[in-house]
Short mmCIF file of C-alpha atoms in Angstrom, two decimals:
data_model
loop_
_atom_site.label_atom_id
_atom_site.label_comp_id
_atom_site.label_asym_id
_atom_site.label_seq_id
_atom_site.Cartn_x
_atom_site.Cartn_y
_atom_site.Cartn_z
CA HIS A 136 -18.22 -13.54 16.39
CA ASN A 137 -21.00 -14.39 18.38
CA ALA A 138 -20.69 -10.73 19.76
CA GLY A 139 -17.45 -12.22 21.26
CA LEU A 140 -19.07 -13.82 23.94
CA VAL A 141 -17.52 -17.76 24.58
CA SER A 142 -19.82 -18.91 26.84
CA THR A 143 -23.56 -19.11 23.90
CA LEU A 144 -21.26 -20.19 21.12
CA GLU A 145 -22.92 -23.09 18.98
CA GLU A 146 -19.58 -23.81 16.74
CA LEU A 147 -15.70 -23.85 17.63
CA ALA A 148 -12.81 -24.49 15.09
CA LEU A 149 -9.84 -25.27 16.34
CA HIS A 150 -8.36 -27.29 12.94
CA GLN A 151 -4.35 -26.93 12.08
CA GLU A 152 -3.66 -26.01 15.11
CA GLU A 153 -0.90 -28.24 16.16
CA LEU A 154 -3.05 -28.97 19.68
CA GLN A 155 -1.80 -32.42 20.99
CA SER A 156 -5.08 -32.68 23.23
CA ILE A 157 -8.04 -31.57 23.86
CA GLY A 158 -8.86 -29.96 26.87
CA SER A 159 -11.01 -29.39 29.77
CA ILE A 160 -10.97 -25.42 28.47
CA ILE A 161 -13.03 -25.56 25.77
CA GLY A 162 -15.56 -27.74 27.91
CA ARG A 163 -15.66 -25.42 31.11
CA THR A 164 -15.85 -22.23 28.73
CA CYS A 165 -18.80 -23.18 26.54
CA GLY A 166 -19.47 -26.83 26.55
CA LYS A 167 -23.56 -26.60 27.24
CA THR A 168 -24.63 -24.67 24.27
CA LEU A 169 -22.09 -26.43 21.61
CA LYS A 170 -23.31 -28.22 18.92
CA ILE A 171 -20.46 -28.30 16.36
CA LEU A 172 -17.09 -28.75 17.27
CA LEU A 173 -14.28 -29.11 14.70
CA LEU A 174 -10.70 -30.36 15.73
CA GLN A 175 -9.45 -31.91 12.42
CA ASN A 176 -5.22 -31.99 11.28
CA ASN A 177 -4.14 -31.49 15.14
CA VAL A 178 -1.66 -34.07 16.90
CA ILE A 179 -4.52 -35.68 19.91
CA GLU A 180 -3.31 -38.41 20.74
CA ARG A 181 -6.38 -39.60 22.97
CA MET A 182 -10.19 -39.57 24.14
CA ILE A 183 -10.57 -38.79 27.65
CA ARG A 184 -13.52 -38.83 29.52
CA SER A 185 -12.42 -36.04 31.82
CA GLU A 186 -11.98 -33.64 28.44
CA LEU A 187 -15.18 -34.60 26.49
CA LYS A 188 -17.71 -34.82 29.80
CA TYR A 189 -18.81 -31.54 29.59
CA PHE A 190 -20.14 -31.63 26.03
CA LYS A 191 -23.04 -32.42 27.13
CA SER A 192 -25.02 -30.41 23.47
CA LEU A 193 -22.30 -31.39 21.37
CA GLU A 194 -23.96 -33.16 17.76
CA TYR A 195 -20.85 -33.09 15.72
CA LEU A 196 -16.97 -33.41 16.11
CA ASN A 197 -15.13 -33.75 14.21
CA LEU A 198 -11.44 -35.55 14.60
CA ALA A 199 -10.21 -36.47 11.30
CA LEU A 200 -6.06 -36.53 11.09
CA ASN A 201 -5.56 -37.13 14.24
CA ASN A 202 -3.54 -39.43 16.23
CA ILE A 203 -6.08 -40.95 18.08
CA HIS A 204 -5.57 -45.12 18.35
CA CYS A 205 -8.18 -45.78 20.30
CA ILE A 206 -11.25 -45.13 22.19
CA GLU A 207 -11.41 -45.66 25.42
CA GLN A 208 -13.63 -46.72 27.69
CA GLY A 209 -16.21 -43.90 29.49
CA SER A 210 -14.92 -41.56 26.81
CA LEU A 211 -17.97 -41.02 25.17
CA SER A 212 -20.70 -41.15 28.48
CA GLY A 213 -21.46 -37.83 29.02
CA MET A 214 -22.09 -37.07 24.87
CA GLU A 215 -25.64 -37.86 25.02
CA CYS A 216 -26.31 -35.71 21.44
CA LEU A 217 -23.31 -37.41 19.56
CA ARG A 218 -25.14 -37.96 16.00
CA LYS A 219 -21.62 -37.75 13.92
CA LEU A 220 -18.46 -38.28 14.46
CA ASP A 221 -15.57 -38.64 12.59
CA MET A 222 -12.85 -40.38 12.27
CA THR A 223 -11.12 -40.17 9.41
CA LEU A 224 -6.87 -41.30 8.86
CA ASN A 225 -6.19 -41.75 12.28
CA PHE A 226 -4.39 -45.34 13.17
CA ILE A 227 -7.05 -47.06 14.99
CA ASP A 228 -5.96 -50.86 14.31
CA LEU A 229 -7.37 -54.12 14.82
CA ASP A 230 -6.10 -54.77 18.53
CA CYS A 231 -8.26 -51.58 19.43
CA LEU A 232 -11.48 -51.72 16.98
CA GLU A 233 -13.29 -53.88 19.40
CA THR A 234 -13.03 -51.48 22.85
CA SER A 235 -13.66 -48.20 20.62
CA ILE A 236 -16.94 -49.93 19.17
CA ASP A 237 -17.97 -50.95 22.09
CA GLU A 238 -17.71 -47.59 23.44
CA LEU A 239 -19.49 -45.95 20.13
CA GLY A 240 -22.28 -48.84 20.80
CA ARG A 241 -23.01 -47.45 23.96
CA CYS A 242 -23.98 -42.95 22.39
CA SER A 243 -27.68 -43.63 21.33
CA SER A 244 -28.10 -41.06 19.63
CA LEU A 245 -25.41 -41.59 16.93
CA GLN A 246 -26.30 -42.30 13.56
CA GLU A 247 -23.03 -41.28 11.30
CA LEU A 248 -19.71 -42.54 11.71
CA PHE A 249 -16.62 -42.28 9.92
CA LEU A 250 -13.89 -44.57 9.99
CA ILE A 251 -11.82 -44.37 6.54
CA GLY A 252 -8.59 -44.43 6.22
CA ASN A 253 -7.46 -46.31 9.88
CA PRO A 254 -5.16 -49.44 9.44
CA CYS A 255 -8.84 -51.42 11.04
CA MET A 256 -10.64 -49.96 8.23
CA GLY A 257 -8.10 -49.35 5.41
CA ALA A 258 -8.18 -46.94 2.28
CA LEU A 259 -10.57 -45.36 -0.09
CA ASP A 260 -9.67 -48.17 -2.75
CA LEU A 261 -9.94 -50.90 -0.91
CA ASP A 262 -10.00 -52.80 -4.94
CA SER A 263 -6.71 -51.77 -6.75
CA ASP A 264 -4.05 -53.92 -5.91
CA SER A 265 -1.63 -51.34 -6.11
CA LEU A 266 -2.15 -50.67 -2.63
CA PRO A 267 -0.24 -52.54 0.03
CA GLU A 268 -1.29 -55.27 2.47
CA GLN A 269 -1.52 -52.42 5.58
CA SER A 270 -3.79 -50.01 3.62
CA LYS A 271 -6.34 -52.59 2.46
CA GLY A 272 -7.05 -53.41 6.25
CA TRP A 273 -9.62 -55.97 7.37
CA PRO A 274 -12.72 -57.30 4.47
CA GLY A 275 -14.40 -57.95 7.50
CA CYS A 276 -14.17 -54.82 9.50
CA ARG A 277 -17.26 -52.43 7.81
CA ALA A 278 -19.97 -55.51 8.43
CA TYR A 279 -18.65 -55.90 12.20
CA VAL A 280 -19.48 -52.36 13.05
CA ILE A 281 -22.44 -52.59 11.06
CA ALA A 282 -23.54 -55.39 13.09
CA GLN A 283 -22.09 -54.14 16.49
CA LEU A 284 -23.88 -50.89 15.94
CA PRO A 285 -28.01 -51.14 15.04
CA ASN A 286 -28.20 -47.16 15.06
CA LEU A 287 -26.20 -46.70 12.79
CA HIS A 288 -27.58 -44.99 9.44
CA TYR A 289 -24.17 -44.19 7.93
CA LEU A 290 -20.69 -45.63 7.35
CA ASP A 291 -17.79 -43.66 5.87
CA GLY A 292 -20.81 -41.66 4.22
CA GLN A 293 -22.37 -44.72 2.27
CA GLU A 294 -26.31 -45.65 3.52
CA ILE A 295 -26.11 -49.00 5.22
CA LYS A 296 -29.24 -50.77 3.98
CA ARG A 297 -31.71 -53.51 5.53
CA SER A 298 -30.24 -56.32 3.29
CA GLU A 299 -26.55 -55.47 4.48
CA ARG A 300 -27.51 -55.25 8.57
CA ILE A 301 -29.33 -58.46 7.87
CA SER A 302 -26.27 -59.85 6.68
CA ALA A 303 -22.89 -58.54 8.78
CA SER A 304 -25.66 -59.77 12.20
CA GLN A 305 -25.58 -63.05 10.49
CA GLN A 306 -22.11 -63.10 10.20
CA LEU A 307 -21.50 -61.53 13.65
CA PRO A 308 -19.95 -64.58 15.31
CA VAL A 309 -17.42 -65.66 12.78
CA LEU A 310 -16.11 -61.80 12.53
CA MET A 311 -15.55 -61.75 16.40
CA ALA A 312 -13.74 -64.56 16.29
CA GLN A 313 -11.59 -63.61 13.09
CA LEU A 314 -11.06 -60.30 15.07
CA ARG A 315 -9.50 -61.53 18.60
CA GLU A 316 -7.30 -64.07 16.10
CA LEU A 317 -5.95 -60.82 14.19
CA ALA A 318 -6.35 -58.03 17.52
CA GLN A 319 -3.35 -60.67 19.05
CA GLN A 320 -1.07 -60.47 15.94
CA ARG A 321 -1.15 -56.85 15.48
CA ALA A 322 -0.41 -56.26 19.75
CA GLU A 323 2.25 -58.74 18.74
CA LYS A 324 4.02 -56.53 15.96
CA ARG A 325 3.15 -53.61 17.86
CA GLN A 326 5.23 -54.83 20.62
CA GLN A 327 8.44 -55.86 18.42
CA GLN A 328 7.57 -52.58 16.20
CA GLN A 329 7.87 -50.66 20.17
CA LEU A 330 11.49 -52.96 20.63
CA ASN A 331 13.46 -51.99 17.22
CA GLN A 332 12.53 -47.63 17.64
CA ASN A 333 13.29 -48.13 22.37
CA ASN A 334 17.03 -49.37 20.23
CA GLU A 335 17.15 -46.96 17.23
CA THR A 336 19.04 -43.27 18.17
CA SER A 337 15.27 -40.80 17.39
CA SER A 338 15.32 -37.23 16.78
CA SER A 339 12.84 -34.57 17.49
CA TYR A 340 13.26 -33.75 14.01
CA ILE A 341 13.28 -35.21 10.52
CA SER A 342 15.50 -33.79 7.90
CA ASP A 343 14.59 -33.25 4.98
CA GLU A 344 15.90 -36.16 2.90
CA ALA A 345 14.61 -38.93 5.16
CA LYS A 346 12.13 -40.58 4.34
CA THR A 347 8.94 -40.11 6.39
CA GLN A 348 6.00 -42.41 7.36
CA HIS A 349 2.62 -42.38 8.29
CA ASN A 350 3.06 -43.30 12.21
CA PRO A 351 1.91 -41.26 15.61
CA GLU A 352 5.53 -40.89 15.80
CA THR A 353 6.37 -38.90 12.98
CA ARG A 354 3.31 -36.88 12.91
CA THR A 355 4.43 -35.29 16.16
CA LYS A 356 7.51 -34.62 15.37
CA ILE A 357 6.64 -32.60 11.66
CA SER A 358 4.12 -31.06 14.11
CA ASN A 359 6.78 -29.53 16.21
CA GLU A 360 8.70 -27.85 14.27
CA SER A 361 6.17 -26.78 12.82
CA TYR A 362 4.83 -25.32 16.02
CA GLU A 363 8.32 -23.60 16.92
CA GLN A 364 8.84 -22.31 12.92
CA LYS A 365 5.80 -20.33 13.50
CA MET A 366 6.75 -19.79 16.72
CA ALA A 367 9.64 -18.27 15.63
CA LYS A 368 8.12 -16.00 13.28
CA ASP A 369 5.45 -14.83 15.19
CA LYS A 370 8.56 -13.15 17.52
CA GLN A 371 10.83 -11.66 14.88
CA ALA A 372 7.83 -10.02 14.08
CA SER A 373 6.56 -8.62 17.34
CA GLU A 374 9.97 -8.15 17.25
CA ASN A 375 10.33 -5.80 14.53
CA THR A 376 6.54 -4.17 15.30
CA VAL A 377 6.84 -0.98 17.11
CA LYS A 378 5.54 -1.12 20.08
CA HIS A 379 3.21 1.19 21.69
CA LYS A 380 3.38 2.27 25.73
CA GLY A 381 0.51 2.13 27.35
CA GLU A 382 0.21 4.72 31.15
CA LYS A 383 1.25 2.23 32.95
CA GLU A 384 4.63 1.81 31.30
CA TRP A 385 4.88 5.56 30.66
CA GLU A 386 4.51 5.88 34.51
CA GLU A 387 7.94 3.61 35.47
CA GLU A 388 9.62 5.09 33.22
CA HIS A 389 8.71 9.08 34.46
CA LYS A 390 9.44 7.42 38.17
CA ASP A 391 12.56 6.28 37.41
CA ALA A 392 13.80 9.55 35.73
CA VAL A 393 11.63 11.67 39.24
CA ALA A 394 13.84 9.53 41.27
CA VAL A 395 17.52 9.79 38.89
CA GLU A 396 16.88 14.11 39.19
CA LYS A 397 16.40 13.16 42.93
CA ALA A 398 19.45 11.57 43.34
CA ARG A 399 21.05 14.05 41.81
CA ALA A 400 19.95 16.95 43.57
CA LEU A 401 21.34 15.09 46.51
CA GLU A 402 24.14 15.09 45.60
CA ASP A 403 24.20 18.60 45.01
CA LYS A 404 23.55 19.24 48.38
CA LYS A 405 25.70 17.73 49.40
CA ASN A 406 28.72 18.96 47.78
CA PRO A 407 28.13 22.72 47.04
CA SER A 408 30.60 22.76 45.02
CA ARG A 409 28.50 21.30 42.26
CA LYS A 410 26.21 24.17 42.59
CA GLU A 411 27.61 25.99 40.20
CA THR A 412 28.08 23.71 37.33
CA ILE A 413 24.49 23.35 37.36
CA LYS A 414 23.57 22.47 33.32
CA GLN A 415 20.55 23.48 31.62
CA CYS A 416 19.04 20.85 29.20
CA ASN A 417 16.00 20.26 27.74
CA GLN A 418 15.39 17.10 26.44
CA GLY A 419 11.76 17.01 25.24
CA LYS A 420 12.52 19.88 23.52
CA TYR A 421 9.43 21.69 24.97
CA ASN A 422 8.80 25.63 24.65
CA PHE A 423 9.03 27.77 27.72
CA TRP A 424 9.10 31.09 28.63
CA PHE A 425 9.51 33.56 31.86
CA GLU A 426 7.79 36.28 32.98
CA GLU A 427 7.29 38.63 35.89
CA GLU A 428 3.97 39.82 37.27
CA ARG A 429 3.02 41.63 40.69
CA SER A 430 0.11 38.82 42.08
CA LYS A 431 -2.88 40.50 43.59
CA THR A 432 -1.45 40.33 47.37
CA GLY A 433 1.56 42.31 46.23
CA VAL A 434 3.89 40.09 45.84
CA GLU A 435 6.71 40.43 43.04
CA THR A 436 6.99 36.68 41.41
CA LEU A 437 9.18 35.16 38.12
CA ILE A 438 6.62 32.90 36.20
CA LEU A 439 7.40 29.50 34.31
CA ARG A 440 5.82 28.94 31.84
CA VAL A 441 5.86 25.73 29.46
CA ASP A 442 3.76 24.70 26.88
CA VAL A 443 2.83 20.86 27.66
CA PRO A 444 0.48 18.55 25.74
CA LYS A 445 -3.33 19.73 26.86
CA HIS A 446 -4.22 15.81 26.72
CA LEU A 447 -0.88 14.92 28.64
CA SER A 448 -1.99 13.52 32.68
CA THR A 449 -0.58 15.47 35.45
CA SER A 450 0.72 12.49 36.98
CA LEU A 451 3.32 12.07 34.48
CA ILE A 452 4.10 16.22 35.34
CA ASP A 453 6.96 16.56 38.44
CA VAL A 454 8.56 20.12 39.36
CA ASP A 455 11.43 20.46 41.96
CA ILE A 456 12.26 23.95 42.69
CA HIS A 457 15.03 25.99 43.63
CA PRO A 458 16.75 28.77 45.11
CA ASN A 459 18.63 29.17 41.78
CA HIS A 460 17.31 26.80 38.96
CA VAL A 461 14.26 24.63 38.66
CA VAL A 462 13.07 21.25 37.27
CA VAL A 463 10.41 19.73 35.67
CA VAL A 464 9.85 16.16 34.69
CA ILE A 465 7.58 15.73 32.42
CA LYS A 466 6.68 12.21 30.71
CA ASN A 467 10.34 11.03 31.54
CA LYS A 468 11.76 14.08 29.99
CA ILE A 469 14.10 16.72 31.93
CA LEU A 470 14.24 19.93 31.84
CA ARG A 471 16.24 21.64 33.73
CA LEU A 472 16.62 25.77 33.43
CA ILE A 473 19.26 28.25 35.41
CA LEU A 474 16.61 30.79 36.98
CA PRO A 475 17.65 34.47 35.95
CA VAL A 476 17.01 35.83 40.17
CA GLU A 477 17.05 34.12 42.80
CA VAL A 478 13.20 32.32 44.61
CA SER A 479 11.85 31.82 47.50
CA LEU A 480 10.11 28.46 47.65
CA ARG A 481 7.89 29.43 50.29
CA GLY A 482 4.68 30.54 48.05
CA ALA A 483 5.86 28.73 45.21
CA VAL A 484 2.79 27.15 43.41
CA ALA A 485 2.80 24.52 40.47
CA ARG A 486 -0.31 24.48 37.82
CA ARG A 487 -1.56 24.10 35.35
CA SER A 488 -3.74 25.79 32.52
CA ALA A 489 -7.18 24.52 32.00
CA ALA A 490 -7.55 25.86 28.90
CA SER A 491 -4.63 25.61 26.99
CA GLY A 492 -3.08 22.92 28.99
CA ASN A 493 0.36 25.19 29.86
CA LEU A 494 2.26 24.04 32.67
CA GLU A 495 2.72 27.23 35.32
CA VAL A 496 5.36 27.52 37.75
CA VAL A 497 4.79 30.65 39.80
CA MET A 498 7.85 31.57 42.31
CA PRO A 499 8.39 34.22 44.81
CA LYS A 500 11.48 36.87 44.70
CA MET A 501 13.53 36.80 47.52
CA ASP A 502 14.79 40.61 46.23
CA PRO A 503 11.25 42.08 44.91
CA ASN A 504 13.55 45.42 43.74
CA GLU A 505 15.32 43.51 41.51
CA ILE A 506 14.49 44.40 37.76
CA ILE A 507 15.75 41.44 34.93
CA VAL A 508 15.91 43.12 31.37
CA GLY A 509 14.36 40.89 28.68
CA LEU A 510 11.68 39.28 30.32
CA SER A 511 7.95 40.52 29.21
CA ASP A 512 6.17 41.85 32.23
CA SER A 513 2.31 41.68 32.99
CA ARG A 514 2.34 45.00 33.86
CA THR A 515 4.27 46.69 31.27
CA LYS A 516 1.76 45.84 28.79
CA ASN A 517 -0.69 46.80 30.54
CA SER A 518 0.88 50.21 31.41
CA LYS A 519 1.26 50.22 27.59
CA ALA A 520 -2.06 49.46 26.76
CA SER A 521 -3.49 52.21 28.83
CA THR A 522 -1.25 54.62 27.28
CA SER A 523 -2.76 53.88 24.24
CA SER A 524 -6.32 54.06 24.99
CA ARG A 525 -4.90 57.67 26.39
CA SER A 526 -3.27 58.64 23.59
CA LYS A 527 -6.02 57.18 21.21
CA SER A 528 -8.78 59.95 23.55
CA ALA A 529 -6.94 62.34 23.32
CA THR A 530 -6.28 62.37 19.96
CA LYS A 531 -10.41 62.08 19.31
CA SER A 532 -10.91 64.81 21.35
CA VAL A 533 -8.33 67.53 19.43
CA LEU A 534 -10.07 66.20 16.55
CA THR A 535 -13.38 67.28 17.60
CA ARG A 536 -12.28 70.37 19.16
CA LYS A 537 -11.13 70.80 15.27
CA ARG A 538 -13.95 70.47 13.78
CA GLU A 539 -16.64 72.20 16.39
CA ASN A 540 -13.96 75.41 15.22
CA LEU A 541 -14.66 74.79 11.92
CA GLY A 542 -18.07 74.59 11.91
CA LYS A 543 -18.48 77.66 13.71
CA GLN A 544 -16.40 79.52 10.79
CA MET A 545 -19.32 78.05 8.24
CA MET A 546 -21.55 79.24 10.28
CA GLU A 547 -21.11 82.70 10.12
CA GLU A 548 -19.50 83.08 6.85
CA ILE A 549 -22.67 81.33 5.85
CA SER A 550 -25.30 84.29 7.90
CA ASN A 551 -23.56 87.47 6.39
CA ILE A 552 -24.12 86.03 2.50
CA VAL A 553 -27.70 85.10 3.95
CA SER A 554 -28.10 88.53 5.77
CA SER A 555 -27.12 91.00 3.15
CA LYS A 556 -29.01 89.09 0.38
CA GLY A 557 -32.23 88.41 2.21
CA LYS A 558 -32.88 84.78 1.79
CA GLY A 559 -32.38 81.70 2.93
CA THR A 560 -32.60 80.50 6.71
CA VAL A 561 -29.66 79.71 9.18
CA ARG A 562 -31.50 76.38 9.78
CA GLN A 563 -30.97 75.68 6.43
CA VAL A 564 -27.30 75.98 6.10
CA ASP A 565 -27.83 73.78 9.44
CA ASP A 566 -28.65 71.59 7.33
CA VAL A 567 -25.78 72.31 4.54
CA SER A 568 -23.34 72.45 6.73
CA GLU A 569 -23.88 68.56 8.01
CA GLN A 570 -24.16 67.22 4.51
CA GLN A 571 -20.55 68.85 3.59
#
């Protein structure tokens, strides 16, 4: 979305992410351009100015289904363009209602507000007798909010009419006195509940059979448990998936394998008796073969060719040449081979073919006159090719001579026939002989 650019986002949805706070990262990265921020169904507990001051262009903020109990003073001071605020099903009670509404009054651009489901406003069905007393809320809450927020056009999805606003303004002094009395009672009741909770042993998890209540503590416990289950599931899924190694991981493993092989070679130097017990191995199962060749300078060499993948990085190949054996480490796989002849380390070269990517290890022989039986020799191939070409040319010359002799005999016989009958010419006979 948005071509992967975060700094120019205009809408961001982070609902059901078990967030416990808004944080300042969102505001610092895309707060200047963000217009819609959806944070519903999390466990956010506070609205702090230091986290919301970056959203200068925000028009719609959804904080429904969180654990917010108060809109703190100065929290919305930096949100100059806020038009819609959804605080449905939070925990704003009567003891924090006056502070919350005073802060909303400073936001002059606010036109639509949702407070339904909070303890101060009550549930949706306010006229139902089946609802408990605490779910009905304060009957004068709507009128108090309308009187305190003159720029508000909609409250809980219902349009505010002019007659309703006039009536609420006339009731405001009585409503304020009633609110402060109820707020004091609610504060005392909250303190008593906190004392009772401190005396009880609280657990970070809730059993499946236990009855739960709709309060911030219960929602936080359920959120923590859900988050840990999700993390355990993701961890198990990541362990079951095949992890592909990157180039850095391969290089580290390759360096470790080279270090082990060098340590083994150092031990061989200290203990000469171990040189006789060198074991060949081909851990990577690479194809390899030996060849003999005479270089341009006339030096007899032994060549080891290894079929290496063409696009394999050369940094993952390490060659260690010894007089009697050679060690090639390819992508942390060891290829250790005993040489058929003793070689000289001076002038030895390791290179790769640009066409096929194969590895070539060129090692000068210690004894140039020593011949290895069973190896392919480039000189033998060249001599065989020259011998076959000479035999082909000799065969061709013999056939040519036979054809010329046969043509001469036919010419003599036909000329005798023509001379006896007195008809025809030798030129015509040439044509006939060519056709035949």
